[in-house]
Structures are given as structure tokens and as C-alpha cells.
Short mmCIF file of C-alpha atoms in Angstrom, two decimals:
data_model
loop_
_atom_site.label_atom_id
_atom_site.label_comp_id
_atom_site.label_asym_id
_atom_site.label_seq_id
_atom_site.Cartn_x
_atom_site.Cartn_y
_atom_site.Cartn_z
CA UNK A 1 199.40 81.24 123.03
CA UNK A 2 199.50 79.42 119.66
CA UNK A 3 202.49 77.53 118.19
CA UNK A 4 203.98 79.94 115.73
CA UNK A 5 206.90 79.46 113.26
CA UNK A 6 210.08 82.03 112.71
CA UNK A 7 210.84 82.67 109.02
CA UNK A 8 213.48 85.34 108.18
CA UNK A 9 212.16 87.19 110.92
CA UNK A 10 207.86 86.95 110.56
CA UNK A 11 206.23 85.01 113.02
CA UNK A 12 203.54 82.89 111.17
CA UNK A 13 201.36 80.64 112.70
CA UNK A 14 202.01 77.07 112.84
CA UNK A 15 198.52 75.46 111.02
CA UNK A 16 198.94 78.28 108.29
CA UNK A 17 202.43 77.10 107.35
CA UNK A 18 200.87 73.74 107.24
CA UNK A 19 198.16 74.76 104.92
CA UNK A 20 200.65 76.92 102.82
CA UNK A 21 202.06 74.10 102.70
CA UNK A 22 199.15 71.95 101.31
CA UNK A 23 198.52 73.87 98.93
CA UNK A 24 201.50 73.83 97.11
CA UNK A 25 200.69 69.97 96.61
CA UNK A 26 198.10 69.31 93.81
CA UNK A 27 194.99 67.82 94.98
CA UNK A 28 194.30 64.35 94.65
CA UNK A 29 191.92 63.90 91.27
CA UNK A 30 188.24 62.86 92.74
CA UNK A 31 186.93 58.95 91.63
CA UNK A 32 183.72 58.87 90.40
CA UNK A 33 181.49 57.60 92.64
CA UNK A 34 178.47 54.88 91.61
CA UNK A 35 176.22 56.53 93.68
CA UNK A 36 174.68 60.17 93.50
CA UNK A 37 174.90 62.75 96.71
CA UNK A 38 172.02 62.30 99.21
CA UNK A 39 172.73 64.96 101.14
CA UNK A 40 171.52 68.33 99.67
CA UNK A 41 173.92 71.21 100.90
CA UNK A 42 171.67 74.00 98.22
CA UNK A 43 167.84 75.65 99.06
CA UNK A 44 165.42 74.68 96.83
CA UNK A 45 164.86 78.31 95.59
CA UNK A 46 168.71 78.64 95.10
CA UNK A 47 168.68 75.21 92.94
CA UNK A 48 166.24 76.06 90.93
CA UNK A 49 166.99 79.72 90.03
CA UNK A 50 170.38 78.97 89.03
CA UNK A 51 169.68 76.25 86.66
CA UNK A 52 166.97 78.09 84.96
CA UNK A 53 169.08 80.58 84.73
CA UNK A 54 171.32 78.04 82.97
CA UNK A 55 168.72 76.75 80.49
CA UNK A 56 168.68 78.84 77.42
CA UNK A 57 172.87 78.08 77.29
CA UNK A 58 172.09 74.22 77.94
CA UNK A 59 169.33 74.31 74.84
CA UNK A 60 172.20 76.33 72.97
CA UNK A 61 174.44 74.39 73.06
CA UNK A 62 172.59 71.49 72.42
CA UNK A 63 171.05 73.02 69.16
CA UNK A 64 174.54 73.88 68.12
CA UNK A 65 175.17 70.42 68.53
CA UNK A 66 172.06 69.44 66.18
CA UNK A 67 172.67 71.69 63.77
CA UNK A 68 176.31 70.83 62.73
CA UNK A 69 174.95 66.62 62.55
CA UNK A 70 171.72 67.07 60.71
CA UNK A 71 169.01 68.76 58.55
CA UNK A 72 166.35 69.29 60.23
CA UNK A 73 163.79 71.06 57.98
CA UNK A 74 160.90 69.51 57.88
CA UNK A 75 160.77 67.30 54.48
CA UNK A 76 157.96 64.80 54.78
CA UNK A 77 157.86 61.69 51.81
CA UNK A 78 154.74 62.47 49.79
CA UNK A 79 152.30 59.92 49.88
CA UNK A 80 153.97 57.83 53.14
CA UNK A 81 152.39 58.25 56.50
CA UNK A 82 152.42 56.96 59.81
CA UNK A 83 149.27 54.82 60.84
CA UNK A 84 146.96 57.85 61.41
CA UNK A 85 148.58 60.22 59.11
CA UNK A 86 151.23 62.15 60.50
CA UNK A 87 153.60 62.56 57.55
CA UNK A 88 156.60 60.24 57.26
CA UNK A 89 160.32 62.30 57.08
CA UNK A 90 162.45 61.19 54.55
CA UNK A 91 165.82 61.93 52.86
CA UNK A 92 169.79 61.44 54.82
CA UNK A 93 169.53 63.96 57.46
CA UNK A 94 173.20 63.18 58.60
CA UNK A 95 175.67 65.80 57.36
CA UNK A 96 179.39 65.08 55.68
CA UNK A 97 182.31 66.47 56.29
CA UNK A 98 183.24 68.41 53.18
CA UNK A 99 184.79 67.18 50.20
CA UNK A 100 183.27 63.55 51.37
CA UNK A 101 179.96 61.51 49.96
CA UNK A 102 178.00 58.88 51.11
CA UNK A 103 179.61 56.23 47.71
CA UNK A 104 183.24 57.43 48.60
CA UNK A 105 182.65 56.91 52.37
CA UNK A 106 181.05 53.70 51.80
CA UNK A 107 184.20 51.81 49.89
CA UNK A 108 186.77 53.19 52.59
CA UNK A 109 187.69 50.54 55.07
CA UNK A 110 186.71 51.19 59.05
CA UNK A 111 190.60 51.55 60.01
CA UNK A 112 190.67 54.49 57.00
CA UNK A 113 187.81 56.46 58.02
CA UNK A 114 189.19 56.42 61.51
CA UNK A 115 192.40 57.57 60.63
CA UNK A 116 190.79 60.45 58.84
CA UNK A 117 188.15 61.47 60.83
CA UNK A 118 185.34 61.19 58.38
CA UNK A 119 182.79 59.29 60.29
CA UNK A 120 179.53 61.30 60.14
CA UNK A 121 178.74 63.15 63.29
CA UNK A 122 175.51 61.87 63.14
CA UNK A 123 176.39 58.20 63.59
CA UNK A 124 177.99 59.44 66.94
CA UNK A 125 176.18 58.46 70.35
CA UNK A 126 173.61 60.97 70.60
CA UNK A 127 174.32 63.23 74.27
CA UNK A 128 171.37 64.01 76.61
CA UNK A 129 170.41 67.82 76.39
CA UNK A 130 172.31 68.08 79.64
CA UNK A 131 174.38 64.65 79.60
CA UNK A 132 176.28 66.11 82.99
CA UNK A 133 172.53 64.90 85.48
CA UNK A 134 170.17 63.44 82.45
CA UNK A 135 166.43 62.32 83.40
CA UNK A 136 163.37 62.09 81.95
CA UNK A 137 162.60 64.77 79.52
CA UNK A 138 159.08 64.45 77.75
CA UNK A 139 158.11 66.64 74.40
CA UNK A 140 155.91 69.69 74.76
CA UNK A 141 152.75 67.91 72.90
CA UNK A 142 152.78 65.38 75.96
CA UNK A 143 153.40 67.73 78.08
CA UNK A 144 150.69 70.30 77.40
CA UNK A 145 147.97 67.34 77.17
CA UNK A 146 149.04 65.92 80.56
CA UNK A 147 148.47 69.14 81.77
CA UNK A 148 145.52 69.24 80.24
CA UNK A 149 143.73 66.56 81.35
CA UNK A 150 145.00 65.51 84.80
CA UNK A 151 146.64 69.32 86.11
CA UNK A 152 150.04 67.24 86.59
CA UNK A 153 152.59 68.93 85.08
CA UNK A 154 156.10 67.35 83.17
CA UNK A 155 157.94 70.84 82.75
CA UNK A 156 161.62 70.71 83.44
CA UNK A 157 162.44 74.05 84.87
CA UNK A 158 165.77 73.18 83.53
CA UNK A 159 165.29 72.09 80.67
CA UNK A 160 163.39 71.55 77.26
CA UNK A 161 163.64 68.29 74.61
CA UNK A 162 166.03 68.91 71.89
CA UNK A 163 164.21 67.01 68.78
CA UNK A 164 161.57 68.63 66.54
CA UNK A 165 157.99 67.29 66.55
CA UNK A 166 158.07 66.35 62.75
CA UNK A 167 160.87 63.72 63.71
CA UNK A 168 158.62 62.02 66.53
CA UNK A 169 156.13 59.61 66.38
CA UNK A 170 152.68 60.53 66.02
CA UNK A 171 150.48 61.91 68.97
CA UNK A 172 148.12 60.34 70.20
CA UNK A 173 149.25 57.21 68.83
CA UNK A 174 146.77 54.53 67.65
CA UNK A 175 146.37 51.01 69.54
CA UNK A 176 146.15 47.69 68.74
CA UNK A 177 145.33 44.69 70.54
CA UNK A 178 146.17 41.40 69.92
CA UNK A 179 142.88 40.27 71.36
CA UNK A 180 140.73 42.58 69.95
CA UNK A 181 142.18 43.00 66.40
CA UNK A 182 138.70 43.18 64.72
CA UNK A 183 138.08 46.92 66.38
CA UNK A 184 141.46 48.55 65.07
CA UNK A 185 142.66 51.78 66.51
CA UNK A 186 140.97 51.56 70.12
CA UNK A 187 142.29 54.94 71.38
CA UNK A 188 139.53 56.95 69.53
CA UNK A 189 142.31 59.58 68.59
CA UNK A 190 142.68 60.36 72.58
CA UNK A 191 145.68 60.30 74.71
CA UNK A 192 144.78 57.69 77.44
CA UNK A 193 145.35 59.17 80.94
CA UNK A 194 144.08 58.11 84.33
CA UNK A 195 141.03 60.07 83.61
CA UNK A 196 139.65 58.60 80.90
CA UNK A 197 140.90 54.67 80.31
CA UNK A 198 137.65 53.26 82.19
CA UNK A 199 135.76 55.23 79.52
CA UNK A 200 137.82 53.61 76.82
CA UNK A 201 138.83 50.16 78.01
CA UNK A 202 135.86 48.99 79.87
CA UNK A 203 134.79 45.96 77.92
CA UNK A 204 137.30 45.88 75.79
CA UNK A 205 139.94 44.50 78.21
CA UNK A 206 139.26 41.97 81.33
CA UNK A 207 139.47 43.42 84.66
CA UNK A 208 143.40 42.27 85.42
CA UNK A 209 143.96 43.91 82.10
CA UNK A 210 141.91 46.99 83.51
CA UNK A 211 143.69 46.96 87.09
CA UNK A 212 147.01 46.92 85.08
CA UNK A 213 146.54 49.47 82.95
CA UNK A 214 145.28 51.54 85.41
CA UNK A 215 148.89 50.92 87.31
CA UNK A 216 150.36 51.64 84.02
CA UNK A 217 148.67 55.24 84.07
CA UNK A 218 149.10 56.37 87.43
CA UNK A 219 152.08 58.15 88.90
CA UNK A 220 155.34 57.49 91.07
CA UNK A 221 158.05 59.13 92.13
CA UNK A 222 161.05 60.00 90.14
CA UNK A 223 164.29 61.45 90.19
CA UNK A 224 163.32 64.33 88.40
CA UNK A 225 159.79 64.46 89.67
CA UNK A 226 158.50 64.04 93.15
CA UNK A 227 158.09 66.22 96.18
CA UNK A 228 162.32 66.29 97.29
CA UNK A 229 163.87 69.84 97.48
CA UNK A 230 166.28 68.08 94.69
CA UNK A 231 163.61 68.15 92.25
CA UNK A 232 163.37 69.28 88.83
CA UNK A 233 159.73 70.41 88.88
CA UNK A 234 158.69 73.99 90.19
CA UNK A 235 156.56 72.29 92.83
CA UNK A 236 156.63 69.15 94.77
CA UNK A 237 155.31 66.38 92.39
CA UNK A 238 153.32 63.29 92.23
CA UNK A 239 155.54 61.70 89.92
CA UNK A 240 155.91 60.33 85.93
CA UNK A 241 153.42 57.46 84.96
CA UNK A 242 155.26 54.17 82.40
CA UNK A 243 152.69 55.49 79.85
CA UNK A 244 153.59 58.94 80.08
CA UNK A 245 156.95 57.52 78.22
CA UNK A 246 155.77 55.08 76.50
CA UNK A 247 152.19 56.99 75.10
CA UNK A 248 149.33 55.01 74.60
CA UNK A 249 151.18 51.77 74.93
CA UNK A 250 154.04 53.06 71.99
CA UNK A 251 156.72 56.11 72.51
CA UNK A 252 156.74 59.80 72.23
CA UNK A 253 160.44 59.15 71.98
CA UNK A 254 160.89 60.81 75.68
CA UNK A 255 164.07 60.35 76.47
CA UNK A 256 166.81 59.41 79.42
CA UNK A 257 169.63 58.26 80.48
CA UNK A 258 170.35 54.72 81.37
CA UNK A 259 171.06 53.15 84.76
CA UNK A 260 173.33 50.86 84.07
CA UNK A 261 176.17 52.35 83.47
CA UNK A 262 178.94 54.29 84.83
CA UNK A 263 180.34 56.76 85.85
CA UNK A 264 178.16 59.54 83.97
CA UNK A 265 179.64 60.19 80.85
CA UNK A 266 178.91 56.96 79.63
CA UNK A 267 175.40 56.59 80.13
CA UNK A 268 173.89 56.06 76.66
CA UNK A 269 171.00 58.37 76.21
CA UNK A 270 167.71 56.01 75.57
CA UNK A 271 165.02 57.02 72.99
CA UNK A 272 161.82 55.38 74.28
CA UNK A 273 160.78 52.16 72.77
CA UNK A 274 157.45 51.11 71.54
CA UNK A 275 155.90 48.78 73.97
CA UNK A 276 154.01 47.15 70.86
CA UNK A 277 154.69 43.52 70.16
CA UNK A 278 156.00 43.03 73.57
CA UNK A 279 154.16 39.73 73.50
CA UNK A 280 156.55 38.58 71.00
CA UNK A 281 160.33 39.77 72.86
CA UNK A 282 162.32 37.70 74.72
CA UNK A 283 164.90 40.66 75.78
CA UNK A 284 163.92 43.93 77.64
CA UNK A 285 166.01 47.05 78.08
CA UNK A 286 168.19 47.56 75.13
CA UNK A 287 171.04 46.02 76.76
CA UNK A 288 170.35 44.88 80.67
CA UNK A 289 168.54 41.89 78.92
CA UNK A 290 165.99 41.37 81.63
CA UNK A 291 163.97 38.08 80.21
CA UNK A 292 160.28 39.20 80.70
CA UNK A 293 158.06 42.41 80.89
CA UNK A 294 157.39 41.79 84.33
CA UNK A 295 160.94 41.90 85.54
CA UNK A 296 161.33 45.18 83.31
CA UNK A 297 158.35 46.76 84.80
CA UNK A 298 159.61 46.06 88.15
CA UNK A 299 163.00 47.09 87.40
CA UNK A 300 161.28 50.40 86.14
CA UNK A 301 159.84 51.27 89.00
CA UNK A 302 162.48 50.15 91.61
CA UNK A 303 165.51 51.47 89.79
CA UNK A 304 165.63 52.87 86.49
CA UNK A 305 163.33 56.13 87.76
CA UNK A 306 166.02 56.79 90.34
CA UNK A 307 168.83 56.53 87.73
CA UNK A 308 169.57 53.09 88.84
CA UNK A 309 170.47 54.08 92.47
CA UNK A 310 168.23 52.73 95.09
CA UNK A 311 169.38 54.93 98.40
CA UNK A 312 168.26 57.86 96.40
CA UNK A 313 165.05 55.77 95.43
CA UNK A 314 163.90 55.05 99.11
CA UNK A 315 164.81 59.01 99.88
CA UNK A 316 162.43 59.75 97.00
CA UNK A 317 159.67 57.85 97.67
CA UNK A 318 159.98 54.71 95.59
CA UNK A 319 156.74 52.75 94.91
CA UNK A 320 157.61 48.89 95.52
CA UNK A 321 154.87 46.92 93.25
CA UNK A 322 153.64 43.62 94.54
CA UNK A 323 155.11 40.93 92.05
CA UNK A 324 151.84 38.80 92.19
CA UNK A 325 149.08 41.21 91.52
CA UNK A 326 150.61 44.66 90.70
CA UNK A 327 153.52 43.97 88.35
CA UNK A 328 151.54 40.77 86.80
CA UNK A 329 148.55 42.54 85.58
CA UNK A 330 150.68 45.78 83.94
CA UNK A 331 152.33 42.63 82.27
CA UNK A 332 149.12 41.36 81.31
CA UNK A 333 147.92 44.51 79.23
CA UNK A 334 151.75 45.34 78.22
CA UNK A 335 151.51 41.66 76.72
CA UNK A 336 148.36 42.10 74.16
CA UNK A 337 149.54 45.77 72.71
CA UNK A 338 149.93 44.96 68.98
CA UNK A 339 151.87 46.03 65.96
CA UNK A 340 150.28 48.23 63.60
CA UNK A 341 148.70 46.57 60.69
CA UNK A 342 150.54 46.02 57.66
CA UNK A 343 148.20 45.45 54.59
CA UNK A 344 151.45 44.27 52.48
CA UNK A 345 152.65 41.95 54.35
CA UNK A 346 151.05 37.91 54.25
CA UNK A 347 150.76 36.15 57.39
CA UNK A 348 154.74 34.90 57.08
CA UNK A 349 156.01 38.09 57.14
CA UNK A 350 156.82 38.64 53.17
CA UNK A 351 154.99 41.26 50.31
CA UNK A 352 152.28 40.06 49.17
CA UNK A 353 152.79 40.54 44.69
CA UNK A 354 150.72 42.16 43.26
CA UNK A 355 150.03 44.36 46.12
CA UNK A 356 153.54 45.68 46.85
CA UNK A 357 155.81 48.39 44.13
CA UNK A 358 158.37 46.82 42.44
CA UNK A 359 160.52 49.12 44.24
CA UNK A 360 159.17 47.31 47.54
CA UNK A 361 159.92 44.69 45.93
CA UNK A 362 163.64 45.14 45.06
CA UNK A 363 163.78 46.51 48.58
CA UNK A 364 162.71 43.17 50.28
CA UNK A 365 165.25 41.30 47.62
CA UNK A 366 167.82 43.20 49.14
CA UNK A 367 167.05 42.99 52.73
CA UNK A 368 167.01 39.10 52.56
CA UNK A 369 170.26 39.21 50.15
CA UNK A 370 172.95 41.49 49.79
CA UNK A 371 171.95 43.89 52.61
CA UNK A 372 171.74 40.91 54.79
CA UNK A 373 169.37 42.30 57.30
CA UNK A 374 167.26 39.06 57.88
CA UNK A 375 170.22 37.65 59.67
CA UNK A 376 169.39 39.43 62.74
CA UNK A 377 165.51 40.90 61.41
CA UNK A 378 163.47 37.53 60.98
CA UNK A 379 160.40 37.87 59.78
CA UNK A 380 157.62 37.76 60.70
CA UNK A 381 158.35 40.48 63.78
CA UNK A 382 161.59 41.19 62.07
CA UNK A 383 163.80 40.10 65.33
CA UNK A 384 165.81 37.47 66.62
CA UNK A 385 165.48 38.34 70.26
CA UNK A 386 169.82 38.49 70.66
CA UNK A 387 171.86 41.42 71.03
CA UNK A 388 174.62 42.15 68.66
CA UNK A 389 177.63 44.23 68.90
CA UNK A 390 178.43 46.53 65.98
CA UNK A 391 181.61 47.73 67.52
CA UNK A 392 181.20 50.78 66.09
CA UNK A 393 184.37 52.20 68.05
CA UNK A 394 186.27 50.96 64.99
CA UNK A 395 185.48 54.29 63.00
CA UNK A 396 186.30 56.62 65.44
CA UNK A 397 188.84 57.98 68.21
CA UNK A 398 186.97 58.08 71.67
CA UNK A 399 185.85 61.88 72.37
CA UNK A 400 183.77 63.88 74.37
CA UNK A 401 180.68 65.22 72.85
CA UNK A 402 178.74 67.39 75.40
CA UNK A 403 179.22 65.56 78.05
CA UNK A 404 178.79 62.16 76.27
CA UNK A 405 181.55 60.71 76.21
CA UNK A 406 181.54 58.13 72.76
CA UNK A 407 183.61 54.96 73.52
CA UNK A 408 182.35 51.76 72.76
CA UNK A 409 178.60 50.96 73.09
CA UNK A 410 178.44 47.26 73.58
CA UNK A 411 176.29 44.85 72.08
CA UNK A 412 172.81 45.89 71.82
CA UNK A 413 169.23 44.13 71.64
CA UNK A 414 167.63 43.73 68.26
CA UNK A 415 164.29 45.67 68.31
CA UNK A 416 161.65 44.29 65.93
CA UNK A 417 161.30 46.23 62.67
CA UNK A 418 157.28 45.84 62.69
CA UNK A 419 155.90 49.28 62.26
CA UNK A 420 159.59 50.63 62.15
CA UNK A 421 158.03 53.83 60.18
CA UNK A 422 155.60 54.84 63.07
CA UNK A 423 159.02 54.72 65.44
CA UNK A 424 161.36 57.60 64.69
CA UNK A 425 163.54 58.08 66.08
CA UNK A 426 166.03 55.04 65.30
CA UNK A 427 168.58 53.34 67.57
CA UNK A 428 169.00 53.01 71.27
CA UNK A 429 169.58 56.64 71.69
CA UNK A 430 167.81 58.43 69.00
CA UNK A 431 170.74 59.36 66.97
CA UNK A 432 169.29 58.51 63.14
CA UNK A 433 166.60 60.78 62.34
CA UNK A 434 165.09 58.98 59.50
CA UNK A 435 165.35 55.41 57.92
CA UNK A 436 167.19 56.50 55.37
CA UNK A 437 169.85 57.66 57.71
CA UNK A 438 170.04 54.24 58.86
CA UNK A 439 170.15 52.21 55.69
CA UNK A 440 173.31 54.95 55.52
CA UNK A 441 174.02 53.75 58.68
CA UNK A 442 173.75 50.22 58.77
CA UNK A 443 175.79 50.30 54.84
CA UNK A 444 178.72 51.84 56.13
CA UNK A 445 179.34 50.19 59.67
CA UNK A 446 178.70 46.72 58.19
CA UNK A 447 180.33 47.17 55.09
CA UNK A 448 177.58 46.70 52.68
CA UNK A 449 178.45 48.29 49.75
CA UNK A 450 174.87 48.98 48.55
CA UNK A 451 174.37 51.48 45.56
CA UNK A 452 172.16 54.73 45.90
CA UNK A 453 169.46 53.26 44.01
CA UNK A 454 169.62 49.91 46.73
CA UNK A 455 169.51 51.79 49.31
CA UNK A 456 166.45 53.84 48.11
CA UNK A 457 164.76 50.35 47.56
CA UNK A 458 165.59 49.40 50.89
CA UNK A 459 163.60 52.08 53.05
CA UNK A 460 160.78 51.51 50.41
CA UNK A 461 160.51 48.24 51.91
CA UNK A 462 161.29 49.16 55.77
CA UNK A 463 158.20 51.36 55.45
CA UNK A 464 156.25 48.75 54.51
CA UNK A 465 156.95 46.61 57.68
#
């Protein structure tokens, strides 16, 4: 017989009345672990049909989201083009609040514009289209010509990117070489893949520049993509190549989440960067501060595709690279990818007069003076390989933005402003559309003051770069 209990004349059993019991006690609120679950308690099938049945709310919401920060029509600047000719977008694509402008905003202090909730949505951290798990998420263009060429394909079944095409950099992207400057753009217009860099490279680069290219090109497991029943790809996969991110040695402005950080709401979404001028950086990641390209690729491959958690990269399949051969010769061809040419600058980084506008001209008066932006953009690469801090917290209460929740972001590296125009999106996570939005930007968290006409000068100048 079980124990049983006598209460007002029921006999209940004993473990019930504990549970009843429990229950009446709330439960303890769960810590947020640094690690992600190994164990997988759901079917593949199961997994996957529920989140794509999820997908068209996700890219709702997201949209939503989009929609009540920016403009997004397509508004290209006449007569200003990337460096094969995809049209440049231009104008503030950051919304106000109503009853606000851009002058007004721009002579209220930090501690006032906090207090009245009038800093732009737009300057917010940017969220993840699903902030909640993250990982890589490529545009369709890269996609479909992945697809294309090597039958390997990047579809999310739960999920799409958020960003329209016109606000990306152009595809395929043009390359430059540092040791080869004399031939120009050496991608022919082609997306380099596994299948067709001998055709393209041989001769141009030697063969450790070759071998690491080739490593460069070729896929690994991922968190998202590789052959687990965890996976985000309909079938098991071979895995996301560094150049499928970073296309044809520059971005595609794929994005992430970081690995650094934790617990998951404060991951910082990461908009790509441009692997050109590597040669010339002295800081990698935009705020681990890893001190060479070779420790970043490594770090790549051993940790940042497994969201920075390396049980779930052995379970995965993670690809350790040999330091001596493997890792140094991706470093070798990272290392000569150059910036895009710049017939207005002179060899010290300033206009050249008599080839530049006067409004370029004005512009770079402005960037070296009151706009200040030389402190922390020397030419000639327009860096000073440090991180800075903009403690942009000061403007606004901490809040939870689709998952994202926007606290302070820390200090961040300085990316070089060479070929800024060919790089849209701008700042670690994507968040300013065009450079005008961050001339806005950059005015109002650092307290400028710059007139409309200044500020117009100023991203005359930027596109220059």
C-alpha cells in the first residue's frame, strides 16, 4: 500500500500532496547558461517544420522593425557609384520621432534627449532577424550564385536576411592586390568560388598565396550548417567557406551574431567587414582585439562558427587548421587584398586640388577641423588601429528591441575609412544605412554641432576616400 494523507475526510496520496505542494511555490527563475544545449531532445523533421512554420512571423516582425527606423526606397546619388558601378544610396534614412529635426536634436544635450526619448531608433543596436539563436545569414544574390556554381546551398529554412540589396555592397565585388596593383580589378566581374580561383589566380598569386586562398574558399562546419540533426539547412551540409562572408576578399554584409558575449540578448549583431587593407590593421574582430589575421582566422574557424562555444564545435565537426601551413598561407593572401583605388586622393592620404569639388573640399576641411574625425581616422588608411568607446548608453534607457537587448556597447575598433562608399552598411552591426546617416550619427553622439550644409560637405568627402 502507498502512504496516503487524511484531509477533511479524502484520502490523498502522500507524493501528490507533496507536489500540490510544490506548486504553490514559484519556480526558481533559470540563469543563463554560457554554453548552448548539446543534447537534442526534438527530430530533425519536427525542428525544422516548426520553425519554418515560424518564418514568415520572424521576417514580420523584423520588417516591422525596419520600417518604423528607416526609409528604405531605393534613392541612389546621381553620378556616385561604387567601384564597378552599383549606384551609391544617399539621403538620412533614419526616421524622427515627430515634432523633432535633425538641427533641434543636434543642440539638445545627451542627458535631455534621454530624458525625452528622442534618440532616433535608427541609432539603436541593430537586432539579428531572429536575435533569440542568431547565425550566419547570407543575402539571396550570394546565395543563388553559390548554388550556382558549386550545388552547395546557404538557405536558412528558417530564415531570410532582412536588408535590401540596394543597401549592400556590390556583387561580385572587384579585387585589388597590393602586389599586383598594375592589373586592377582581378576578379573579371566573377564571384570566386572553389571552382574557378585556379582559373583566376594562377600566376597572379605565388603558390602559398594559392594554397591559402584555396583554404579561404573551401567549406567547414558551422553552427548553422553542417550535417547535425540541429541544423539549419534542409539537408546535412558541408559547411560555410570565410569567403562566402567576406565575398571576393570584401563583404556582402552577411551577418551574425558575436561570440563573445553573453548571455544572448547581448550579442551585438556583426555586419561583415571588408577584409581589404588587412595588411595595414593592427586589431581584428571589432572588439575581441585579436593582434593579427592569423589569430582571427584561427579564431574563425575554432570558435566564432560555433557561436563561440567549443563543446558544440567538436559535436559539429570543427576543422582545426595547422598554425604553420594552413592558417599562415590564408594570412598570406588575406594580407595583399587592397583598397579600392582612389583617383583623388595623393599618396599622403589628402585631395589632390584641382582634381577634387570644392564641396570635397570643404568636406575634407571639416573632417580634419571642426568635425574632428582625423583624431581617430588618420590618413592615409583613415585609422588609428585603437578602439574607442562612444558610450552611446548616455542617450537612451536600456530596452529590449526584438530580442536585442540595447545596453551599453563597449568600446569598439576603428575600421579604416578607405573605400568607406563600397562598404554599406556602416557600424559594427549594420545599423546606419547610408553615410549620411552616420555623419547624423557621429554629429549628434559626439556633440558636433555641424550645420546641414557641413554635414552635406562631409559625405562628399567620405565618398571620396
Amino acid at each position: 500500500m502507498s502512504r496516503t494523507t487524511v484531509t477533511a475526510g479524502l484520502a490523498i496520496p502522500f507524493a501528490l500532496v507533496l507536489n500540490l505542494a510544490g506548486s504553490a511555490q514559484a519556480a526558481p527563475e533559470e540563469k543563463p547558461s554560457s554554453y548552448s544545449p548539446v543534447a537534442i531532445t526534438e527530430d530533425f523533421e519536427s525542428t525544422k517544420n516548426r520553425l519554418a512554420g515560424e518564418k514568415a512571423g520572424v521576417a514580420q516582425t523584423q520588417r516591422r522593425l525596419l520600417d518604423a527606423r528607416y526609409d528604405l526606397a531605393d534613392k541612389p546619388v546621381q553620378g556616385v557609384t561604387m567601384s564597378r558601378g552599383k549606384p551609391v544610396q544617399g539621403g538620412v534614412r533614419v526616421k524622427l520621432s515627430s515634432g523633432t529635426n535633425w538641427d533641434d536634436l543636434g543642440r539638445m544635450s545627451p542627458e535631455d534627449i534621454r530624458g525625452k526619448r528622442l534618440f532616433p531608433a535608427g541609432f539603436m543596436p541593430l537586432p539579428h532577424p531572429k536575435h533569440g539563436e542568431g547565425g550566419m545569414l547570407f543575402p539571396q544574390f550570394m546565395i543563388d550564385e553559390i548554388n550556382k556554381q558549386e550545388q552547395r546551398d546557404l538557405t536558412r529554412f528558417d530564415l531570410d536576411f532582412d536588408l535590401p540589396d540596394h543597401f549592400l555592397p556590390e556583387f561580385p565585388a572587384p579585387i585589388f592586390l597590393t602586389t599586383r596593383p598594375d592589373l586592377g580589378d582581378v576578379s573579371q566581374g566573377k564571384q570566386v568560388t572553389l571552382f574557378n580561383f585556379h582559373e583566376l589566380f594562377n600566376g597572379i598569386l605565388n603558390p602559398k598565396q594559392l594554397e591559402g586562398l584555396r583554404l579561404l574558399l573551401t567549406p567547414f562546419p558551422q553552427q548553422q550548417f553542417n550535417a547535425t540533426e540541429d541544423r539549419r539547412s534542409e539537408h546535412p551540409h558541408r559547411g560555410v567557406a570565410c569567403l562566402d562572408c567576406h565575398a571576393n576578399g570584401h563583404t556582402n554584409a552577411a551577418t551574425h551574431l558575436v561570440g563573445d558575449i553573453r548571455p544572448q540578448e547581448l550579442r551585438h549583431r556583426i555586419d561583415t567587414p571588408s577584409l581589404r587593407g588587412v595588411n595595414i590593421q593592427r586589431l581584428f574582430g571589432s572588439q575581441r582585439a585579436l593582434k593579427s589575421v592569423e589569430d582571427f582566422t584561427e579564431f574563425e574557424q575554432r570558435a566564432a562558427y560555433f557561436d563561440g562555444d567549443p563543446v558544440i564545435a567538436t559535436k559539429k565537426g570543427v576543422n582545426i587548421l595547422e598554425r604553420g601551413s594552413q592558417v599562415h598561407f590564408m594570412g598570406e593572401f588575406q594580407n595583399i587584398l587592397d583598397f579600392p583605388p582612389a583617383p583623388k586622393l595623393g599618396v599622403e592620404g589628402r585631395l589632390i586640388r584641382g582634381q577634387a569639388s570644392e564641396q570635397e573640399l570643404r568636406g575634407e576641411a571639416l573632417f580634419y577641423g571642426k568635425a574632428a574625425c582625423a583624431g581617430c581616422h588618420a590618413p592615409p588608411y583613415f585609422t588609428d588601429n585603437s578602439m574607442h568607446n562612444l558610450k552611446t548608453e548616455r542617450f537612451f534607457e536600456p530596452q529590449n528591441i526584438n530580442g536585442r537587448l540595447a545596453k551599453a556597447d563597449g568600446p569598439i575598433k576603428t575600421f579604416p575609412l578607405r573605400g568607406i562608399k563600397d562598404s554599406p552598411p556602416y557600424l559594427h552591426d549594420g545599423r546606419l544605412l547610408t553615410l549620411d546617416d552616420t555623419v547624423e550619427f557621429f554629429n549628434l553622439v559626439l556633440q558636433r554641432g555641424l550645420s546641414a550644409e557641413e554635414k552635406a560637405d562631409l559625405v562628399a568627402f567620405l565618398r571620396t576616400l
